PDB file of C-alpha atoms in Angstrom:
ATOM      1  CA  MET A   1      -7.817 -27.707  12.611  1.00  0.00           C
ATOM      2  CA  LYS A   2      -9.698 -25.328  10.021  1.00  0.00           C
ATOM      3  CA  ILE A   3      -8.066 -23.109   7.596  1.00  0.00           C
ATOM      4  CA  THR A   4      -9.768 -19.680   8.278  1.00  0.00           C
ATOM      5  CA  TYR A   5      -9.964 -16.046   6.106  1.00  0.00           C
ATOM      6  CA  ASN A   6      -7.895 -14.400   8.633  1.00  0.00           C
ATOM      7  CA  ALA A   7      -7.364 -11.364   6.689  1.00  0.00           C
ATOM      8  CA  PRO A   8     -10.080 -10.517   4.577  1.00  0.00           C
ATOM      9  CA  PHE A   9      -8.597  -6.970   3.079  1.00  0.00           C
ATOM     10  CA  THR A  10      -4.803  -8.701   2.269  1.00  0.00           C
ATOM     11  CA  LEU A  11      -6.170 -12.193   1.392  1.00  0.00           C
ATOM     12  CA  THR A  12      -8.783 -10.567  -0.969  1.00  0.00           C
ATOM     13  CA  PHE A  13      -6.233  -7.934  -2.522  1.00  0.00           C
ATOM     14  CA  ALA A  14      -3.790 -10.735  -3.281  1.00  0.00           C
ATOM     15  CA  LEU A  15      -6.152 -12.528  -4.789  1.00  0.00           C
ATOM     16  CA  VAL A  16      -7.706  -9.790  -6.886  1.00  0.00           C
ATOM     17  CA  ALA A  17      -4.073  -8.707  -8.015  1.00  0.00           C
ATOM     18  CA  THR A  18      -3.314 -12.485  -9.341  1.00  0.00           C
ATOM     19  CA  ILE A  19      -6.740 -12.700 -10.992  1.00  0.00           C
ATOM     20  CA  ILE A  20      -5.372  -9.064 -13.063  1.00  0.00           C
ATOM     21  CA  ARG A  21      -1.931 -10.671 -14.014  1.00  0.00           C
ATOM     22  CA  VAL A  22      -3.743 -13.935 -15.303  1.00  0.00           C
ATOM     23  CA  LEU A  23      -5.965 -11.711 -17.744  1.00  0.00           C
ATOM     24  CA  GLY A  24      -2.754 -10.484 -19.204  1.00  0.00           C
ATOM     25  CA  ASP A  25      -1.264  -7.688 -19.898  1.00  0.00           C
ATOM     26  CA  ASP A  26      -3.972  -5.543 -22.155  1.00  0.00           C
ATOM     27  CA  VAL A  27      -6.537  -5.493 -19.463  1.00  0.00           C
ATOM     28  CA  THR A  28      -3.708  -4.865 -16.986  1.00  0.00           C
ATOM     29  CA  LYS A  29      -2.288  -1.793 -19.203  1.00  0.00           C
ATOM     30  CA  GLY A  30      -5.737  -0.211 -19.987  1.00  0.00           C
ATOM     31  CA  PHE A  31      -7.694  -0.325 -16.283  1.00  0.00           C
ATOM     32  CA  PHE A  32      -4.822  -0.775 -13.957  1.00  0.00           C
ATOM     33  CA  ALA A  33      -1.907   1.354 -14.694  1.00  0.00           C
ATOM     34  CA  VAL A  34      -1.792   5.068 -14.437  1.00  0.00           C
ATOM     35  CA  GLY A  35       0.007   7.250 -16.795  1.00  0.00           C
ATOM     36  CA  ASN A  36       1.608  10.286 -16.748  1.00  0.00           C
ATOM     37  CA  THR A  37      -1.450  12.206 -18.008  1.00  0.00           C
ATOM     38  CA  MET A  38      -4.639  12.065 -17.581  1.00  0.00           C
ATOM     39  CA  ASP A  39      -7.849  12.505 -19.580  1.00  0.00           C
ATOM     40  CA  VAL A  40     -10.491  14.313 -17.259  1.00  0.00           C
ATOM     41  CA  SER A  41     -13.090  13.352 -19.782  1.00  0.00           C
ATOM     42  CA  ASN A  42     -12.326   9.640 -19.533  1.00  0.00           C
ATOM     43  CA  PRO A  43     -14.120   7.849 -16.739  1.00  0.00           C
ATOM     44  CA  ILE A  44     -12.003   5.311 -16.598  1.00  0.00           C
ATOM     45  CA  ASP A  45      -8.777   7.949 -15.987  1.00  0.00           C
ATOM     46  CA  TYR A  46      -9.976   8.334 -12.645  1.00  0.00           C
ATOM     47  CA  PHE A  47     -10.265   4.418 -11.909  1.00  0.00           C
ATOM     48  CA  ARG A  48      -6.310   4.296 -13.022  1.00  0.00           C
ATOM     49  CA  LEU A  49      -5.533   6.639  -9.994  1.00  0.00           C
ATOM     50  CA  PHE A  50      -5.992   4.227  -7.835  1.00  0.00           C
ATOM     51  CA  SER A  51      -6.501   0.354  -9.635  1.00  0.00           C
ATOM     52  CA  HIS A  52      -2.723   0.859 -10.579  1.00  0.00           C
ATOM     53  CA  ALA A  53      -1.874  -0.729  -7.159  1.00  0.00           C
ATOM     54  CA  ILE A  54      -3.825  -3.829  -8.248  1.00  0.00           C
ATOM     55  CA  GLY A  55      -1.770  -3.927 -11.908  1.00  0.00           C
ATOM     56  CA  HIS A  56       1.372  -5.530 -11.687  1.00  0.00           C
ATOM     57  CA  ALA A  57       4.034  -5.815 -14.890  1.00  0.00           C
ATOM     58  CA  ASN A  58       4.943  -9.816 -14.681  1.00  0.00           C
ATOM     59  CA  TRP A  59       4.660 -12.261 -11.801  1.00  0.00           C
ATOM     60  CA  ASP A  60       7.779 -11.361 -10.400  1.00  0.00           C
ATOM     61  CA  HIS A  61       6.820  -8.082  -9.659  1.00  0.00           C
ATOM     62  CA  LEU A  62       3.487  -9.547  -7.950  1.00  0.00           C
ATOM     63  CA  PHE A  63       5.480 -12.225  -5.880  1.00  0.00           C
ATOM     64  CA  GLY A  64       7.590  -9.507  -4.793  1.00  0.00           C
ATOM     65  CA  ASN A  65       5.250  -7.361  -3.453  1.00  0.00           C
ATOM     66  CA  PHE A  66       2.703  -9.965  -2.044  1.00  0.00           C
ATOM     67  CA  SER A  67       5.750 -11.853  -0.595  1.00  0.00           C
ATOM     68  CA  LEU A  68       5.716  -8.765   1.964  1.00  0.00           C
ATOM     69  CA  ILE A  69       2.350  -7.893   2.077  1.00  0.00           C
ATOM     70  CA  LEU A  70       0.884 -11.379   3.229  1.00  0.00           C
ATOM     71  CA  ILE A  71       3.813 -11.325   6.226  1.00  0.00           C
ATOM     72  CA  ILE A  72       2.832  -7.565   6.755  1.00  0.00           C
ATOM     73  CA  GLY A  73      -0.920  -7.223   6.124  1.00  0.00           C
ATOM     74  CA  PRO A  74      -2.584  -9.596   8.537  1.00  0.00           C
ATOM     75  CA  ILE A  75      -0.915  -7.833  11.744  1.00  0.00           C
ATOM     76  CA  LEU A  76      -1.679  -4.505  10.527  1.00  0.00           C
ATOM     77  CA  GLU A  77      -4.561  -5.805   9.780  1.00  0.00           C
ATOM     78  CA  GLU A  78      -5.419  -7.168  13.367  1.00  0.00           C
ATOM     79  CA  LYS A  79      -4.196  -4.089  14.517  1.00  0.00           C
ATOM     80  CA  TYR A  80      -6.064  -1.607  12.801  1.00  0.00           C
ATOM     81  CA  GLY A  81      -8.895  -3.701  11.385  1.00  0.00           C
ATOM     82  CA  THR A  82      -9.714  -4.244   7.727  1.00  0.00           C
ATOM     83  CA  LYS A  83     -11.728  -1.328   7.112  1.00  0.00           C
ATOM     84  CA  LEU A  84      -8.790   0.868   7.977  1.00  0.00           C
ATOM     85  CA  LEU A  85      -6.138  -0.844   6.088  1.00  0.00           C
ATOM     86  CA  LEU A  86      -8.449  -0.837   3.384  1.00  0.00           C
ATOM     87  CA  LEU A  87      -8.538   2.968   3.469  1.00  0.00           C
ATOM     88  CA  MET A  88      -5.015   3.796   4.060  1.00  0.00           C
ATOM     89  CA  SER A  89      -4.343   1.436   1.559  1.00  0.00           C
ATOM     90  CA  PHE A  90      -7.023   3.506  -1.273  1.00  0.00           C
ATOM     91  CA  VAL A  91      -5.676   6.484   0.217  1.00  0.00           C
ATOM     92  CA  THR A  92      -1.599   5.537  -0.943  1.00  0.00           C
ATOM     93  CA  ALA A  93      -2.755   4.297  -3.969  1.00  0.00           C
ATOM     94  CA  LEU A  94      -5.030   7.494  -5.161  1.00  0.00           C
ATOM     95  CA  ILE A  95      -2.103   9.653  -3.993  1.00  0.00           C
ATOM     96  CA  THR A  96       0.596   8.033  -5.721  1.00  0.00           C
ATOM     97  CA  GLY A  97      -1.692   7.978  -8.757  1.00  0.00           C
ATOM     98  CA  ILE A  98      -2.232  11.795  -8.869  1.00  0.00           C
ATOM     99  CA  LEU A  99       1.397  12.462  -7.924  1.00  0.00           C
ATOM    100  CA  ASN A 100       2.497  10.028 -10.664  1.00  0.00           C
ATOM    101  CA  VAL A 101       0.438  12.077 -13.743  1.00  0.00           C
ATOM    102  CA  THR A 102       0.923  15.476 -12.426  1.00  0.00           C
ATOM    103  CA  PHE A 103       4.394  15.535 -11.897  1.00  0.00           C
ATOM    104  CA  MET A 104       6.250  11.751 -13.568  1.00  0.00           C
ATOM    105  CA  SER A 105       6.937  11.213 -17.172  1.00  0.00           C
ATOM    106  CA  ASN A 106       6.605   7.478 -16.739  1.00  0.00           C
ATOM    107  CA  GLY A 107       3.452   5.076 -16.585  1.00  0.00           C
ATOM    108  CA  LEU A 108       2.798   3.554 -13.144  1.00  0.00           C
ATOM    109  CA  TYR A 109       1.355  -0.134 -11.597  1.00  0.00           C
ATOM    110  CA  GLY A 110       1.811  -2.544  -8.912  1.00  0.00           C
ATOM    111  CA  ALA A 111       1.398  -2.589  -5.300  1.00  0.00           C
ATOM    112  CA  SER A 112       4.947  -1.024  -4.245  1.00  0.00           C
ATOM    113  CA  GLY A 113       3.872   2.336  -2.629  1.00  0.00           C
ATOM    114  CA  ILE A 114       1.586   0.280  -0.522  1.00  0.00           C
ATOM    115  CA  VAL A 115       4.190  -2.273   0.235  1.00  0.00           C
ATOM    116  CA  PHE A 116       6.422   0.458   2.033  1.00  0.00           C
ATOM    117  CA  MET A 117       3.160   2.560   3.337  1.00  0.00           C
ATOM    118  CA  MET A 118       2.912  -1.349   5.388  1.00  0.00           C
ATOM    119  CA  ILE A 119       6.511  -1.704   6.454  1.00  0.00           C
ATOM    120  CA  LEU A 120       6.482   1.721   7.920  1.00  0.00           C
ATOM    121  CA  LEU A 121       3.086   1.347   9.348  1.00  0.00           C
ATOM    122  CA  ALA A 122       4.169  -1.436  11.004  1.00  0.00           C
ATOM    123  CA  SER A 123       7.144   0.121  13.058  1.00  0.00           C
ATOM    124  CA  PHE A 124       4.619   1.759  14.861  1.00  0.00           C
ATOM    125  CA  THR A 125       3.184  -1.062  16.243  1.00  0.00           C
ATOM    126  CA  ASN A 126       3.561  -0.659  19.819  1.00  0.00           C
ATOM    127  CA  MET A 127       3.815   3.674  19.431  1.00  0.00           C
ATOM    128  CA  LYS A 128       3.008   5.808  22.598  1.00  0.00           C
ATOM    129  CA  ALA A 129       2.123   9.206  22.638  1.00  0.00           C
ATOM    130  CA  LYS A 130       5.095  11.838  22.390  1.00  0.00           C
ATOM    131  CA  VAL A 131       7.484   8.494  21.554  1.00  0.00           C
ATOM    132  CA  ILE A 132       9.270   7.916  18.544  1.00  0.00           C
ATOM    133  CA  PRO A 133      10.270   4.294  18.035  1.00  0.00           C
ATOM    134  CA  LEU A 134      13.737   3.872  17.075  1.00  0.00           C
ATOM    135  CA  THR A 135      12.467   1.328  14.476  1.00  0.00           C
ATOM    136  CA  PHE A 136      10.453   3.504  12.560  1.00  0.00           C
ATOM    137  CA  ILE A 137      14.177   5.854  12.389  1.00  0.00           C
ATOM    138  CA  LEU A 138      16.144   2.708  11.594  1.00  0.00           C
ATOM    139  CA  VAL A 139      13.427   1.842   9.064  1.00  0.00           C
ATOM    140  CA  LEU A 140      13.366   5.351   7.271  1.00  0.00           C
ATOM    141  CA  VAL A 141      16.930   5.391   6.985  1.00  0.00           C
ATOM    142  CA  LEU A 142      17.148   1.860   5.297  1.00  0.00           C
ATOM    143  CA  TYR A 143      14.245   1.738   3.393  1.00  0.00           C
ATOM    144  CA  ILE A 144      13.182   5.246   2.243  1.00  0.00           C
ATOM    145  CA  GLY A 145      16.912   6.380   2.193  1.00  0.00           C
ATOM    146  CA  ARG A 146      17.664   3.627  -0.205  1.00  0.00           C
ATOM    147  CA  GLU A 147      15.273   4.729  -2.307  1.00  0.00           C
ATOM    148  CA  VAL A 148      15.937   8.488  -2.399  1.00  0.00           C
ATOM    149  CA  TRP A 149      20.040   6.951  -3.210  1.00  0.00           C
ATOM    150  CA  ASN A 150      18.515   4.595  -6.244  1.00  0.00           C
ATOM    151  CA  SER A 151      16.410   7.752  -7.655  1.00  0.00           C
ATOM    152  CA  PHE A 152      18.994   8.855  -9.048  1.00  0.00           C
ATOM    153  CA  GLY A 153      19.939   5.867 -11.426  1.00  0.00           C
ATOM    154  CA  GLU A 154      18.061   4.506 -14.203  1.00  0.00           C
ATOM    155  CA  ASN A 155      16.669   0.745 -13.077  1.00  0.00           C
ATOM    156  CA  HIS A 156      12.968   1.265 -14.401  1.00  0.00           C
ATOM    157  CA  VAL A 157      11.744   0.967 -10.540  1.00  0.00           C
ATOM    158  CA  SER A 158       9.332   3.943  -9.621  1.00  0.00           C
ATOM    159  CA  GLN A 159      11.045   5.146  -6.508  1.00  0.00           C
ATOM    160  CA  PHE A 160       8.516   8.074  -5.829  1.00  0.00           C
ATOM    161  CA  ALA A 161       5.960   5.580  -5.339  1.00  0.00           C
ATOM    162  CA  HIS A 162       8.246   3.637  -2.599  1.00  0.00           C
ATOM    163  CA  ILE A 163       8.975   7.045  -1.023  1.00  0.00           C
ATOM    164  CA  PHE A 164       5.569   8.735  -1.212  1.00  0.00           C
ATOM    165  CA  GLY A 165       3.702   5.238   0.139  1.00  0.00           C
ATOM    166  CA  GLY A 166       6.450   5.183   3.099  1.00  0.00           C
ATOM    167  CA  LEU A 167       5.419   8.633   3.705  1.00  0.00           C
ATOM    168  CA  CYS A 168       1.817   7.704   3.827  1.00  0.00           C
ATOM    169  CA  GLY A 169       3.058   5.135   6.397  1.00  0.00           C
ATOM    170  CA  SER A 170       4.679   7.399   8.363  1.00  0.00           C
ATOM    171  CA  ILE A 171       1.583   9.938   8.528  1.00  0.00           C
ATOM    172  CA  PHE A 172      -0.822   7.320   9.221  1.00  0.00           C
ATOM    173  CA  GLY A 173       1.132   5.505  11.776  1.00  0.00           C
ATOM    174  CA  PHE A 174       1.534   8.912  14.008  1.00  0.00           C
ATOM    175  CA  PHE A 175      -1.713  10.370  13.321  1.00  0.00           C
ATOM    176  CA  ILE A 176      -3.587   6.842  13.952  1.00  0.00           C
ATOM    177  CA  GLY A 177      -1.051   6.575  16.996  1.00  0.00           C
ATOM    178  CA  ASN A 178      -1.985   9.272  18.568  1.00  0.00           C
ATOM    179  CA  LEU A 179      -5.560   9.255  18.258  1.00  0.00           C
ATOM    180  CA  THR A 180      -5.386   5.751  20.014  1.00  0.00           C
ATOM    181  CA  ASP A 181      -3.392   6.998  22.707  1.00  0.00           C
ATOM    182  CA  LYS A 182      -5.646   9.901  23.492  1.00  0.00           C
ATOM    183  CA  GLY A 183      -8.763   7.461  24.046  1.00  0.00           C
ATOM    184  CA  SER A 184     -10.030   7.866  20.127  1.00  0.00           C
ATOM    185  CA  THR A 185     -13.192   5.319  19.127  1.00  0.00           C
ATOM    186  CA  ILE A 186     -10.982   3.927  16.339  1.00  0.00           C
ATOM    187  CA  ASN A 187     -11.809  -0.129  16.392  1.00  0.00           C
ATOM    188  CA  THR A 188      -8.170  -2.176  16.832  1.00  0.00           C
ATOM    189  CA  THR A 189      -9.879  -4.931  18.325  1.00  0.00           C
ATOM    190  CA  PRO A 190      -8.884  -8.071  16.114  1.00  0.00           C
ATOM    191  CA  THR A 191     -10.628  -8.737  13.023  1.00  0.00           C
ATOM    192  CA  LYS A 192     -13.142 -11.936  13.067  1.00  0.00           C
ATOM    193  CA  THR A 193     -11.703 -14.745  11.237  1.00  0.00           C
ATOM    194  CA  ASN A 194     -15.222 -16.266  10.541  1.00  0.00           C
ATOM    195  CA  THR A 195     -16.658 -14.113   7.122  1.00  0.00           C
ATOM    196  CA  PRO A 196     -14.979 -11.201   5.572  1.00  0.00           C
ATOM    197  CA  SER A 197     -16.061  -7.996   6.391  1.00  0.00           C
ATOM    198  CA  PHE A 198     -15.513  -4.734   4.235  1.00  0.00           C
TER     199      PHE A 198
END
């Protein structure tokens, strides 16, 4: 029996986020948090548009996000492959970062948008063409509905990132699921576990 690096993206994501948290608040806020404004002449601000998903406010914040990512991520990585899950996570982080700069008044950091993307995407695991899984509807109502409700309160949590992360997961699930059912060349073979491949 041996230990394998079974989910390269998921495990590397968790490792990098942990290292950033160890480096402290100054590094996190300087490079891994997006504000409510953007200096278009500052290259770092473009980096922050997606790097905010790696930064976390504290250990509880990080543990809360990655306790879910480490459960759901390997399942999705086996189904969609490392590169595609990386791309979907990057797009989700970039979209939430751009929306935060454009519309929100607070800063943003953390992987919660990606968590919600994965939760909604996971509900499409056994999706067939022209069929909407009941599990997707229930997850949508429970998770997104709760975030919409909580958005009316003041709890210092960015519900908008959760909501748009979930919407990204829904779009990815429908789009990629339909392509797969039509015989697309999307690689859905399990990720090899001997060496990480990015």
